[in-house]
PDB file of C-alpha atoms in Angstrom:
ATOM      1  CA  SER W 858      27.126 -13.961 -14.439  1.00 85.00           C
ATOM      2  CA  ALA W 859      25.299 -10.709 -13.600  1.00 89.00           C
ATOM      3  CA  ASP W 860      25.564  -9.079 -10.202  1.00 93.00           C
ATOM      4  CA  PHE W 861      21.802  -8.216 -10.137  1.00 94.00           C
ATOM      5  CA  THR W 862      18.867  -9.250 -12.238  1.00 96.00           C
ATOM      6  CA  ILE W 863      15.657  -7.236 -12.597  1.00 96.00           C
ATOM      7  CA  ILE W 864      12.607  -9.217 -13.749  1.00 97.00           C
ATOM      8  CA  GLY W 865       9.662  -7.312 -14.858  1.00 95.00           C
ATOM      9  CA  ALA W 866       6.608  -9.420 -15.060  1.00 95.00           C
ATOM     10  CA  GLY W 867       2.684  -9.489 -14.416  1.00 92.00           C
ATOM     11  CA  GLU W 868      -0.430  -9.062 -16.575  1.00 90.00           C
ATOM     12  CA  HIS W 869      -1.280  -7.002 -19.551  1.00 85.00           C
ATOM     13  CA  HIS W 870      -2.963  -3.559 -19.016  1.00 84.00           C
ATOM     14  CA  TYR W 871      -6.761  -3.919 -18.862  1.00 86.00           C
ATOM     15  CA  ALA W 872      -9.969  -2.199 -17.898  1.00 81.00           C
ATOM     16  CA  GLU W 873     -13.248  -3.656 -16.767  1.00 81.00           C
ATOM     17  CA  ARG W 874     -14.424  -6.620 -18.915  1.00 83.00           C
ATOM     18  CA  VAL W 875     -11.181  -7.223 -20.720  1.00 82.00           C
ATOM     19  CA  GLY W 876      -9.483  -7.980 -17.543  1.00 85.00           C
ATOM     20  CA  ARG W 877     -11.745 -10.827 -16.296  1.00 88.00           C
ATOM     21  CA  ILE W 878      -9.870 -13.913 -15.156  1.00 87.00           C
ATOM     22  CA  ASP W 879     -10.770 -17.312 -13.811  1.00 85.00           C
ATOM     23  CA  ASN W 880      -7.825 -17.899 -11.643  1.00 85.00           C
ATOM     24  CA  LEU W 881      -5.517 -15.409  -9.753  1.00 86.00           C
ATOM     25  CA  ASP W 882      -2.388 -17.348 -10.192  1.00 88.00           C
ATOM     26  CA  LEU W 883      -0.097 -15.888 -12.750  1.00 91.00           C
ATOM     27  CA  PRO W 884       0.326 -18.303 -15.597  1.00 92.00           C
ATOM     28  CA  GLN W 885       2.337 -21.095 -14.847  1.00 93.00           C
ATOM     29  CA  GLY W 886       4.866 -20.580 -17.806  1.00 96.00           C
ATOM     30  CA  LEU W 887       5.458 -17.086 -16.217  1.00 96.00           C
ATOM     31  CA  ILE W 888       5.941 -18.369 -12.481  1.00 95.00           C
ATOM     32  CA  ASN W 889       8.485 -21.079 -13.811  1.00 96.00           C
ATOM     33  CA  PHE W 890      10.430 -18.338 -15.808  1.00 97.00           C
ATOM     34  CA  ILE W 891      10.573 -15.921 -12.870  1.00 97.00           C
ATOM     35  CA  ASN W 892      11.697 -19.069 -10.451  1.00 96.00           C
ATOM     36  CA  ASP W 893      14.273 -20.203 -12.893  1.00 97.00           C
ATOM     37  CA  VAL W 894      15.762 -16.574 -13.364  1.00 96.00           C
ATOM     38  CA  GLY W 895      15.665 -16.075  -9.603  1.00 95.00           C
ATOM     39  CA  LYS W 896      17.316 -19.263  -8.755  1.00 95.00           C
ATOM     40  CA  ALA W 897      20.101 -18.629 -11.372  1.00 95.00           C
ATOM     41  CA  SER W 898      20.728 -14.927 -10.191  1.00 95.00           C
ATOM     42  CA  LYS W 899      23.120 -13.769  -7.522  1.00 95.00           C
ATOM     43  CA  ALA W 900      20.578 -11.126  -6.461  1.00 96.00           C
ATOM     44  CA  SER W 901      17.279 -10.403  -8.001  1.00 96.00           C
ATOM     45  CA  ALA W 902      14.161  -8.049  -7.997  1.00 95.00           C
ATOM     46  CA  LEU W 903      10.825  -8.858  -9.254  1.00 97.00           C
ATOM     47  CA  VAL W 904       8.937  -5.790 -10.552  1.00 97.00           C
ATOM     48  CA  LEU W 905       5.264  -6.805 -10.503  1.00 95.00           C
ATOM     49  CA  PHE W 906       2.875  -5.285 -12.994  1.00 94.00           C
ATOM     50  CA  GLU W 907      -0.507  -6.017 -12.048  1.00 93.00           C
ATOM     51  CA  GLY W 908      -3.960  -4.393 -11.302  1.00 90.00           C
ATOM     52  CA  ARG W 909      -4.872  -6.956  -8.677  1.00 89.00           C
ATOM     53  CA  PRO W 910      -3.012  -9.410  -6.325  1.00 89.00           C
ATOM     54  CA  ARG W 911      -2.031 -12.190  -8.746  1.00 91.00           C
ATOM     55  CA  THR W 912      -0.836 -15.227  -6.402  1.00 89.00           C
ATOM     56  CA  LEU W 913       2.687 -15.901  -6.638  1.00 89.00           C
ATOM     57  CA  GLN W 914       3.028 -19.679  -5.517  1.00 88.00           C
ATOM     58  CA  ASP W 915       6.764 -20.274  -4.549  1.00 89.00           C
ATOM     59  CA  ILE W 916       8.062 -17.121  -6.408  1.00 93.00           C
ATOM     60  CA  PRO W 917       8.905 -15.310  -3.190  1.00 91.00           C
ATOM     61  CA  ASN W 918      11.331 -18.344  -2.003  1.00 91.00           C
ATOM     62  CA  ASN W 919      13.211 -17.739  -5.267  1.00 95.00           C
ATOM     63  CA  VAL W 920      13.649 -13.783  -5.782  1.00 96.00           C
ATOM     64  CA  ASP W 921      15.346 -11.576  -3.289  1.00 95.00           C
ATOM     65  CA  SER W 922      12.911  -8.646  -3.457  1.00 93.00           C
ATOM     66  CA  ILE W 923       9.500  -7.777  -5.095  1.00 94.00           C
ATOM     67  CA  LEU W 924       8.360  -4.408  -5.976  1.00 95.00           C
ATOM     68  CA  MET W 925       4.550  -3.783  -6.458  1.00 94.00           C
ATOM     69  CA  ALA W 926       4.405  -1.506  -9.549  1.00 94.00           C
ATOM     70  CA  TYR W 927       0.506  -2.047 -10.313  1.00 92.00           C
ATOM     71  CA  LEU W 928      -0.401  -0.922 -13.841  1.00 91.00           C
ATOM     72  CA  PRO W 929       1.653   2.263 -14.006  1.00 90.00           C
ATOM     73  CA  GLY W 930       0.912   3.435 -17.501  1.00 88.00           C
ATOM     74  CA  PRO W 931       3.432   4.724 -20.128  1.00 89.00           C
ATOM     75  CA  TYR W 932       5.694   6.614 -17.598  1.00 93.00           C
ATOM     76  CA  GLY W 933       5.585   3.967 -14.952  1.00 91.00           C
ATOM     77  CA  GLY W 934       9.108   2.705 -15.771  1.00 92.00           C
ATOM     78  CA  ILE W 935      10.791   6.007 -14.594  1.00 95.00           C
ATOM     79  CA  PRO W 936       9.858   5.765 -10.973  1.00 94.00           C
ATOM     80  CA  VAL W 937      10.492   2.055 -10.854  1.00 94.00           C
ATOM     81  CA  ALA W 938      13.888   2.526 -12.311  1.00 95.00           C
ATOM     82  CA  GLU W 939      14.602   5.365  -9.735  1.00 96.00           C
ATOM     83  CA  ILE W 940      13.455   3.120  -6.888  1.00 94.00           C
ATOM     84  CA  ILE W 941      15.805   0.354  -8.065  1.00 94.00           C
ATOM     85  CA  ALA W 942      18.469   2.640  -8.468  1.00 93.00           C
ATOM     86  CA  GLY W 943      18.181   4.068  -5.037  1.00 92.00           C
ATOM     87  CA  LYS W 944      17.366   7.611  -6.409  1.00 94.00           C
ATOM     88  CA  VAL W 945      14.029   7.492  -4.825  1.00 94.00           C
ATOM     89  CA  ASN W 946      13.192   6.040  -1.315  1.00 95.00           C
ATOM     90  CA  PRO W 947       9.924   3.908  -1.691  1.00 94.00           C
ATOM     91  CA  SER W 948       7.097   4.834   0.734  1.00 93.00           C
ATOM     92  CA  GLY W 949       4.189   2.960  -0.837  1.00 92.00           C
ATOM     93  CA  ARG W 950       1.871   0.759   1.382  1.00 92.00           C
ATOM     94  CA  LEU W 951      -0.354  -2.006   0.294  1.00 90.00           C
ATOM     95  CA  PRO W 952      -3.915  -0.925   0.061  1.00 88.00           C
ATOM     96  CA  LEU W 953      -5.113  -4.456   0.131  1.00 84.00           C
ATOM     97  CA  THR W 954      -4.254  -7.842   1.897  1.00 82.00           C
ATOM     98  CA  TYR W 955      -2.231  -9.899  -0.555  1.00 86.00           C
ATOM     99  CA  PRO W 956      -3.496 -13.404  -0.530  1.00 83.00           C
ATOM    100  CA  LEU W 957      -1.105 -16.589  -0.728  1.00 78.00           C
ATOM    101  CA  ALA W 958      -3.769 -18.664  -2.386  1.00 75.00           C
ATOM    102  CA  PRO W 959      -5.996 -18.164  -5.397  1.00 74.00           C
ATOM    103  CA  ASN W 960      -9.170 -18.818  -3.442  1.00 67.00           C
ATOM    104  CA  ASP W 961      -8.425 -17.009  -0.232  1.00 66.00           C
ATOM    105  CA  ASN W 962      -9.022 -13.249  -1.478  1.00 62.00           C
ATOM    106  CA  ASN W 963     -11.652 -12.619   1.194  1.00 58.00           C
ATOM    107  CA  HIS W 964      -9.658 -11.282   3.896  1.00 52.00           C
ATOM    108  CA  ASN W 965     -11.082  -8.110   5.118  1.00 52.00           C
ATOM    109  CA  TYR W 966      -8.271  -5.237   4.654  1.00 48.00           C
ATOM    110  CA  TRP W 967      -7.890  -4.892   8.572  1.00 48.00           C
ATOM    111  CA  ARG W 968      -7.543  -8.512   9.235  1.00 47.00           C
ATOM    112  CA  GLY W 969      -4.122  -9.259  10.809  1.00 49.00           C
ATOM    113  CA  HIS W 970      -2.299 -12.462  10.426  1.00 48.00           C
ATOM    114  CA  ASP W 971       0.270 -14.697  12.500  1.00 51.00           C
ATOM    115  CA  GLN W 972       3.668 -14.120  10.885  1.00 50.00           C
ATOM    116  CA  THR W 973       4.835 -17.319  12.192  1.00 48.00           C
ATOM    117  CA  TYR W 974       2.133 -19.097  10.045  1.00 51.00           C
ATOM    118  CA  ASN W 975       2.768 -16.878   7.019  1.00 55.00           C
ATOM    119  CA  GLN W 976       6.469 -17.350   6.989  1.00 60.00           C
ATOM    120  CA  TYR W 977       6.101 -21.365   7.342  1.00 58.00           C
ATOM    121  CA  ALA W 978       3.589 -21.315   4.526  1.00 59.00           C
ATOM    122  CA  VAL W 979       5.984 -19.200   2.189  1.00 59.00           C
ATOM    123  CA  ASP W 980       8.988 -21.150   3.193  1.00 68.00           C
ATOM    124  CA  HIS W 981       7.412 -24.719   2.628  1.00 63.00           C
ATOM    125  CA  ASN W 982       5.293 -23.727  -0.428  1.00 57.00           C
ATOM    126  CA  SER W 983       2.386 -24.822   1.615  1.00 58.00           C
ATOM    127  CA  TYR W 984      -0.903 -23.157   2.484  1.00 51.00           C
ATOM    128  CA  ASP W 985      -1.001 -24.419   5.971  1.00 54.00           C
ATOM    129  CA  GLY W 986       1.053 -23.233   9.012  1.00 52.00           C
ATOM    130  CA  PRO W 987       3.278 -25.761  11.192  1.00 53.00           C
ATOM    131  CA  ASP W 988       0.205 -27.196  12.851  1.00 53.00           C
ATOM    132  CA  GLY W 989      -1.740 -27.454   9.919  1.00 54.00           C
ATOM    133  CA  VAL W 990      -3.810 -24.280  10.630  1.00 53.00           C
ATOM    134  CA  GLN W 991      -4.360 -22.454   7.068  1.00 55.00           C
ATOM    135  CA  ASN W 992      -3.414 -18.842   6.831  1.00 57.00           C
ATOM    136  CA  HIS W 993      -3.389 -17.630   3.280  1.00 62.00           C
ATOM    137  CA  VAL W 994      -1.834 -14.231   3.525  1.00 75.00           C
ATOM    138  CA  PHE W 995       1.373 -13.224   1.625  1.00 82.00           C
ATOM    139  CA  ALA W 996       1.399  -9.649   2.615  1.00 84.00           C
ATOM    140  CA  GLU W 997      -0.818  -7.607   5.193  1.00 81.00           C
ATOM    141  CA  PHE W 998      -2.847  -4.513   4.374  1.00 83.00           C
ATOM    142  CA  GLY W 999      -0.508  -1.730   4.685  1.00 88.00           C
ATOM    143  CA  ASP W1000       2.836  -3.601   4.256  1.00 90.00           C
ATOM    144  CA  GLY W1001       5.656  -1.705   2.551  1.00 91.00           C
ATOM    145  CA  LEU W1002       9.281  -1.355   2.732  1.00 91.00           C
ATOM    146  CA  SER W1003      11.631   1.796   2.715  1.00 93.00           C
ATOM    147  CA  TYR W1004      15.372   2.302   2.341  1.00 93.00           C
ATOM    148  CA  SER W1005      14.968   4.032   5.787  1.00 93.00           C
ATOM    149  CA  THR W1006      14.040   2.753   9.081  1.00 93.00           C
ATOM    150  CA  PHE W1007      11.179   4.745  11.031  1.00 95.00           C
ATOM    151  CA  ASN W1008      10.928   4.588  14.802  1.00 96.00           C
ATOM    152  CA  TYR W1009       7.751   5.659  16.523  1.00 96.00           C
ATOM    153  CA  SER W1010       7.973   7.242  20.100  1.00 96.00           C
ATOM    154  CA  ASP W1011       5.759   9.317  22.399  1.00 96.00           C
ATOM    155  CA  ILE W1012       2.538   7.542  21.220  1.00 94.00           C
ATOM    156  CA  SER W1013      -0.501   9.202  23.131  1.00 96.00           C
ATOM    157  CA  LEU W1014      -4.041   9.641  22.804  1.00 94.00           C
ATOM    158  CA  SER W1015      -5.930  12.629  24.334  1.00 95.00           C
ATOM    159  CA  SER W1016      -8.554  10.414  25.909  1.00 92.00           C
ATOM    160  CA  LYS W1017      -9.382   6.578  26.320  1.00 86.00           C
ATOM    161  CA  LYS W1018     -13.048   7.357  25.746  1.00 84.00           C
ATOM    162  CA  LEU W1019     -14.684   8.326  22.788  1.00 81.00           C
ATOM    163  CA  THR W1020     -18.285  10.015  22.756  1.00 83.00           C
ATOM    164  CA  LYS W1021     -20.234  11.624  20.003  1.00 82.00           C
ATOM    165  CA  ASN W1022     -19.628  15.327  21.530  1.00 88.00           C
ATOM    166  CA  ARG W1023     -15.710  14.737  21.996  1.00 87.00           C
ATOM    167  CA  LYS W1024     -13.024  13.995  19.769  1.00 88.00           C
ATOM    168  CA  ILE W1025      -9.762  12.145  20.346  1.00 90.00           C
ATOM    169  CA  ILE W1026      -6.526  13.360  19.245  1.00 94.00           C
ATOM    170  CA  ALA W1027      -3.745  10.765  18.644  1.00 94.00           C
ATOM    171  CA  SER W1028       0.050  11.891  18.294  1.00 96.00           C
ATOM    172  CA  VAL W1029       3.076  10.032  17.574  1.00 97.00           C
ATOM    173  CA  THR W1030       6.813  11.197  16.869  1.00 97.00           C
ATOM    174  CA  VAL W1031       8.081   9.581  13.882  1.00 96.00           C
ATOM    175  CA  THR W1032      12.061   9.597  13.568  1.00 97.00           C
ATOM    176  CA  ASN W1033      13.886   8.675  10.249  1.00 96.00           C
ATOM    177  CA  GLN W1034      16.725   6.637  11.498  1.00 95.00           C
ATOM    178  CA  GLY W1035      17.970   5.752   7.916  1.00 90.00           C
ATOM    179  CA  PRO W1036      20.471   7.186   5.704  1.00 89.00           C
ATOM    180  CA  TYR W1037      17.763   8.416   3.159  1.00 91.00           C
ATOM    181  CA  ASP W1038      15.217  11.112   3.333  1.00 93.00           C
ATOM    182  CA  GLY W1039      11.996   9.476   3.127  1.00 93.00           C
ATOM    183  CA  LYS W1040       7.968   9.619   3.640  1.00 93.00           C
ATOM    184  CA  HIS W1041       6.200   7.399   5.907  1.00 93.00           C
ATOM    185  CA  THR W1042       2.544   6.841   6.298  1.00 93.00           C
ATOM    186  CA  VAL W1043       1.576   6.211   9.954  1.00 93.00           C
ATOM    187  CA  LEU W1044      -1.507   3.633  10.035  1.00 90.00           C
ATOM    188  CA  LEU W1045      -3.958   3.719  12.918  1.00 87.00           C
ATOM    189  CA  PHE W1046      -6.848   1.301  13.199  1.00 80.00           C
ATOM    190  CA  THR W1047     -10.022   1.607  15.524  1.00 75.00           C
ATOM    191  CA  GLN W1048     -12.841  -0.645  15.947  1.00 70.00           C
ATOM    192  CA  GLN W1049     -15.990  -0.812  17.979  1.00 69.00           C
ATOM    193  CA  HIS W1050     -16.091  -3.724  20.289  1.00 70.00           C
ATOM    194  CA  TRP W1051     -19.790  -3.380  20.561  1.00 70.00           C
ATOM    195  CA  ARG W1052     -22.469  -1.895  18.607  1.00 69.00           C
ATOM    196  CA  SER W1053     -26.338  -1.738  18.244  1.00 71.00           C
ATOM    197  CA  ILE W1054     -26.418  -1.158  14.546  1.00 71.00           C
ATOM    198  CA  GLU W1055     -24.016  -1.925  11.288  1.00 66.00           C
ATOM    199  CA  PRO W1056     -21.178   0.254  11.074  1.00 56.00           C
TER     200      PRO W1056
END
């Protein structure tokens, strides 16, 4: 009958050899528990305590939100509670691509994905898209939510050509359109379309 349920789950603290595992799935009993609590809740938040991306199976379909807390140490509960209570506006971004399947942890950090396939896979607890094409990404590198909405405008580059003797300056205006003060990291990706040596 609670209005809101917070589920804290994940893995034990570890370092180096102690943290070796054979499967990135969370233990099945823990997955079942999270799903059962999420289904029975009016609203729920899962706080994930983990040092690596543990695959979640159908958990995203059964909880309303997920907060990635990593392995935060003895004082980690304070910022988690402040974010959930709305005292702190979250601003973190994933420093990795979060896989959907245990054996698909090989995406390069910059690899994008088709959101249509991704959402279909999550909604149908499947590793395939609507046409059978596999796309094992749960969350993209750089994903992150905030209590505010940020708008980009006036995006510009000082030049369209980069040489070893000339730098390019990128600029953008970021406007916080939400009700909370907030921090926001702007991500900019570049790549060489042709190169004669390894980057």
